[in-house]
Structures are given as C-alpha cells and as structure tokens.
mmCIF file with all atom_site columns, C-alpha atoms in Angstrom:
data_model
loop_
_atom_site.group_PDB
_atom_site.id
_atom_site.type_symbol
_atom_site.label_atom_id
_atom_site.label_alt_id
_atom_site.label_comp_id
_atom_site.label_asym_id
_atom_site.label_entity_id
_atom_site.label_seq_id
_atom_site.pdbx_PDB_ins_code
_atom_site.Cartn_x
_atom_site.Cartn_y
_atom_site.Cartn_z
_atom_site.occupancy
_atom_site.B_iso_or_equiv
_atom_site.pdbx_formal_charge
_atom_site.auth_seq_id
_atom_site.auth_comp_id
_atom_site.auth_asym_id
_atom_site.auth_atom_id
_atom_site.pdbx_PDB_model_num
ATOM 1  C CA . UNK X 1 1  ? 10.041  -5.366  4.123   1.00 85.00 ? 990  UNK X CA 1
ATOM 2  C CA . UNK X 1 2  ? 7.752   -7.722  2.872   1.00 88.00 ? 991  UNK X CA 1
ATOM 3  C CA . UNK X 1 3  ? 4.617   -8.221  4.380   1.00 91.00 ? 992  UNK X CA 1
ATOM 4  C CA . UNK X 1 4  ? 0.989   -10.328 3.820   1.00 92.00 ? 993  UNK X CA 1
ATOM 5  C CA . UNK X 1 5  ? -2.647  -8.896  3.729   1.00 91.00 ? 994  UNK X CA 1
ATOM 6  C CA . UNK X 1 6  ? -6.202  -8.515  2.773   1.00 93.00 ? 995  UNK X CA 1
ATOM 7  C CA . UNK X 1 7  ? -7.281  -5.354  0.794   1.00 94.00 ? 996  UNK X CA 1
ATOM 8  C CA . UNK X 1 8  ? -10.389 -4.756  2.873   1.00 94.00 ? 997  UNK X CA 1
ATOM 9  C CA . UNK X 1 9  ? -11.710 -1.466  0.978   1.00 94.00 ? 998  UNK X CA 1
ATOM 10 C CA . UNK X 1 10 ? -10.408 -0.045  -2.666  1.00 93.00 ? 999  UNK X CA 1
ATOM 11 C CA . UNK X 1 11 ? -7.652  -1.129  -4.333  1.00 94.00 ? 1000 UNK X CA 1
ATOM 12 C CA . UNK X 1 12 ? -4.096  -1.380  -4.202  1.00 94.00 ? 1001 UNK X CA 1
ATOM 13 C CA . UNK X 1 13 ? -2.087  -0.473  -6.953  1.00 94.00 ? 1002 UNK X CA 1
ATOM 14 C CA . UNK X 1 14 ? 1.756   -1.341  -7.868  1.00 93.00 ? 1003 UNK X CA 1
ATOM 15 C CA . UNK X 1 15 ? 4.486   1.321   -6.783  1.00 93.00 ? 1004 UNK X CA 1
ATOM 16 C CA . UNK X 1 16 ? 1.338   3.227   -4.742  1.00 95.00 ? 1005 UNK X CA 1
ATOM 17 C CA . UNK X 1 17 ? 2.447   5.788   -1.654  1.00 95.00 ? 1006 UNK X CA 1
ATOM 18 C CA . UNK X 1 18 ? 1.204   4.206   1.564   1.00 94.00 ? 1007 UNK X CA 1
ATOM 19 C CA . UNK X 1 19 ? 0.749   5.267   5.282   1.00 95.00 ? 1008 UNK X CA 1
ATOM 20 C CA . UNK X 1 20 ? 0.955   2.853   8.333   1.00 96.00 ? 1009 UNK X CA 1
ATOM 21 C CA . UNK X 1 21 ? -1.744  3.404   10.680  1.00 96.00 ? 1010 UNK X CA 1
ATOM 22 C CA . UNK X 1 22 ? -1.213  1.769   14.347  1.00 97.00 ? 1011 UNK X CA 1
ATOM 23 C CA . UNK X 1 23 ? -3.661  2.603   17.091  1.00 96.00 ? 1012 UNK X CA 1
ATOM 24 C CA . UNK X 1 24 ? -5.227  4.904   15.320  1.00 95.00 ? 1013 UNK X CA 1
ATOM 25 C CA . UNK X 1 25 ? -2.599  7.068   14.353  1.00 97.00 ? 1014 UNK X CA 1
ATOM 26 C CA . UNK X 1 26 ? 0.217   7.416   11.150  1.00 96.00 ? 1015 UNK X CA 1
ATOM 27 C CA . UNK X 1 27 ? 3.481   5.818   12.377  1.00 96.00 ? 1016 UNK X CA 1
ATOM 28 C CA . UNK X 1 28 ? 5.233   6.120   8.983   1.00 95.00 ? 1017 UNK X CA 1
ATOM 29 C CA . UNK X 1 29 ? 5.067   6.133   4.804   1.00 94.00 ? 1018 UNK X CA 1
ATOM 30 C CA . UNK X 1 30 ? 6.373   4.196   2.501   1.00 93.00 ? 1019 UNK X CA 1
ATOM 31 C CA . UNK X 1 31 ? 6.037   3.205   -1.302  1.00 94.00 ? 1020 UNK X CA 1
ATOM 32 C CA . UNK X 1 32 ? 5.085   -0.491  -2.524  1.00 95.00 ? 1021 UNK X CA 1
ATOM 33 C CA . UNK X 1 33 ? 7.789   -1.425  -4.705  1.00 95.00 ? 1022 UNK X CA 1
ATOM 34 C CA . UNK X 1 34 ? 6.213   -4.731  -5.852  1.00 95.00 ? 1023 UNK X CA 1
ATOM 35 C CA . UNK X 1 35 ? 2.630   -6.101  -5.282  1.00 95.00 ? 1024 UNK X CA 1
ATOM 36 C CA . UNK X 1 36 ? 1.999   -9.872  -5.813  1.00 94.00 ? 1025 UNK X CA 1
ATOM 37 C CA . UNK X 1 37 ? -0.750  -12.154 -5.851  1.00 92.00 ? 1026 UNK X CA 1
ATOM 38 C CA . UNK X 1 38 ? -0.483  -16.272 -5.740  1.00 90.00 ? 1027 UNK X CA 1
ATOM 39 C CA . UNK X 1 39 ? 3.512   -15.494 -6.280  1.00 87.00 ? 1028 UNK X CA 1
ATOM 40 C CA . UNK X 1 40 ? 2.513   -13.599 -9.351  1.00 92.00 ? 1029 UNK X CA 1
ATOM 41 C CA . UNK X 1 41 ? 3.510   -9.993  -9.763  1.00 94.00 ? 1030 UNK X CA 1
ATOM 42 C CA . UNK X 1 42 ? 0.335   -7.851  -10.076 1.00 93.00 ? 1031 UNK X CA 1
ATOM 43 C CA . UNK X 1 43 ? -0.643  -4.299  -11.225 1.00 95.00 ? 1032 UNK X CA 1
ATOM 44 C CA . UNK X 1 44 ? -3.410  -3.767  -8.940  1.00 95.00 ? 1033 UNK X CA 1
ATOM 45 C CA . UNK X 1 45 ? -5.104  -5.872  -6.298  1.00 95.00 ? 1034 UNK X CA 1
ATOM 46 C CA . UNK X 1 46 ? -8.990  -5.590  -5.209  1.00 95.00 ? 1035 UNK X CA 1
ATOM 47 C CA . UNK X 1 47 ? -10.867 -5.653  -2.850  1.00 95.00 ? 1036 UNK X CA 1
ATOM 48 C CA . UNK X 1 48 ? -11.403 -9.070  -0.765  1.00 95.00 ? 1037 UNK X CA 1
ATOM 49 C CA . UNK X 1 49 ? -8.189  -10.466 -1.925  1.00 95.00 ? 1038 UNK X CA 1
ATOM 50 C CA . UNK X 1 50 ? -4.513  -11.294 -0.416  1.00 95.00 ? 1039 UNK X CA 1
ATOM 51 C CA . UNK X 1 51 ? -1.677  -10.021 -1.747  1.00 94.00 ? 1040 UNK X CA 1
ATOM 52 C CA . UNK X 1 52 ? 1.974   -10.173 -0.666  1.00 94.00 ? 1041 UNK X CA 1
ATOM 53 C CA . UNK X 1 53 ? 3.939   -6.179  -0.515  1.00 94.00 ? 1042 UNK X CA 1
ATOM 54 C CA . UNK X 1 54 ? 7.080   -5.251  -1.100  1.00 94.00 ? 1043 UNK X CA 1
ATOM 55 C CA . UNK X 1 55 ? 7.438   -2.086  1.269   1.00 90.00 ? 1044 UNK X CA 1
ATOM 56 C CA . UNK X 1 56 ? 10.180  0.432   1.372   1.00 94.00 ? 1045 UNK X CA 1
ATOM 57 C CA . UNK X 1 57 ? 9.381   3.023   3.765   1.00 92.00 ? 1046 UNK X CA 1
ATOM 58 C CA . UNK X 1 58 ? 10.489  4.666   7.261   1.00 88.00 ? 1047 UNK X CA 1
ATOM 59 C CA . UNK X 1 59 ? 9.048   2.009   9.975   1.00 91.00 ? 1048 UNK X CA 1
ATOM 60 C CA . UNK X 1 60 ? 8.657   -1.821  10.463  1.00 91.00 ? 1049 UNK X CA 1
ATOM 61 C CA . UNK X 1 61 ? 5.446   -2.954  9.963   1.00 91.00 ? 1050 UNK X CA 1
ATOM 62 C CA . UNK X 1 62 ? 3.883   -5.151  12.671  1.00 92.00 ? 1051 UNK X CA 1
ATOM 63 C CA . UNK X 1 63 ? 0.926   -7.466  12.825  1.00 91.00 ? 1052 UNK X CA 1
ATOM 64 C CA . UNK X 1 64 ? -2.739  -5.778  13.158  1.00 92.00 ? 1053 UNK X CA 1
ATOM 65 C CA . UNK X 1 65 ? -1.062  -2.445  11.167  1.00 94.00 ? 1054 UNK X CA 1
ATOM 66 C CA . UNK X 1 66 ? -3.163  -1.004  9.254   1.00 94.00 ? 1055 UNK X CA 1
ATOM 67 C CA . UNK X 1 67 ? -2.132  0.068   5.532   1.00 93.00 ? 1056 UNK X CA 1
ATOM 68 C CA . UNK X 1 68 ? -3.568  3.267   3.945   1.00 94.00 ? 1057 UNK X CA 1
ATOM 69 C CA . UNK X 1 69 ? -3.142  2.875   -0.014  1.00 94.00 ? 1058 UNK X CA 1
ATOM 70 C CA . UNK X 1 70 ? -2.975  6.207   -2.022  1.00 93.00 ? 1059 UNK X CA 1
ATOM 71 C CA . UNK X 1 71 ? -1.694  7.353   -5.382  1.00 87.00 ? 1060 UNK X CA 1
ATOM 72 C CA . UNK X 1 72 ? -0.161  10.890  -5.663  1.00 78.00 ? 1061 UNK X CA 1
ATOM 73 C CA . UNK X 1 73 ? -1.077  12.458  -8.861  1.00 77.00 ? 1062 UNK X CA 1
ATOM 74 C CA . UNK X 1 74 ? 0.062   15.932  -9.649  1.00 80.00 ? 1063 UNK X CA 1
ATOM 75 C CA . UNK X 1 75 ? -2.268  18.167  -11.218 1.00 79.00 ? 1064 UNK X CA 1
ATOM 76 C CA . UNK X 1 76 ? -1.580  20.582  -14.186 1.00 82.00 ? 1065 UNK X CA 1
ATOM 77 C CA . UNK X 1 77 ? -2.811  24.131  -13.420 1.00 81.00 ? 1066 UNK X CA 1
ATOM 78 C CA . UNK X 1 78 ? -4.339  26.124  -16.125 1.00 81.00 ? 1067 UNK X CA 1
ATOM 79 C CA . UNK X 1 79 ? -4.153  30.020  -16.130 1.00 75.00 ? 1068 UNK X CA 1
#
C-alpha cells in the first residue's frame, strides 16, 4: 500500500518496522519497503516534511492513521 504523510516527530528511515495506531490503539505492523520524497527515493525523512511510503504490512491504512516509526536493532550480549 502506498500511502502520503507528514513526519510530525523523529524521523523515518527506509525499510523501518512500523505500527498503525487508530483511535488510540495498534491495529497492525508493517515494514516500509520504500520511502520517497518529491518522487525521489530517500534514506531517511525528517521531521516537518512529506514523504510518500511504500507499506507492506497486515492492515489497510486509512486517513487520520497514525504511523509509529521504529527500527529494530538486535543487541550483542557480552558474558
């Protein structure tokens, strides 16, 4: 699904994990597969601009949703 928004806080960040908030609650995740900006294909996306995402995830994405950017990072663990 492709879909058209401000980043209001942050950053988001190509191939980022994402949750869909709607009325206050998590509806579904998903994964940005591509980010652009002015039909260019960006990295990362700050705050106070538009950008245009490429979403894959589990649930369609209506107007006034709410998008929760995150990056999963796994940690080494030293003994």
């Amino acid at each position: 699904q492709l879909v058209g928004g401000m980043v209001i806080e942050g950053m988001a960040e190509n191939r980022a994990s994402l949750e869909v908030i709607r009325n206050d609650k998590v509806v579904g995740r998903g994964k940005i597969i591509s980010l652009q900006r002015n039909k260019k294909s960006m990295d990362k996306v700050k705050t106070g601009k538009e950008a245009g995402i490429l979403f894959a995830g589990n649930v369609k994405i209506k107007d006034k949703d709410i998008l929760s950017i995150f990056k999963e990072e796994e940690a080494k663990q030293n003994l």
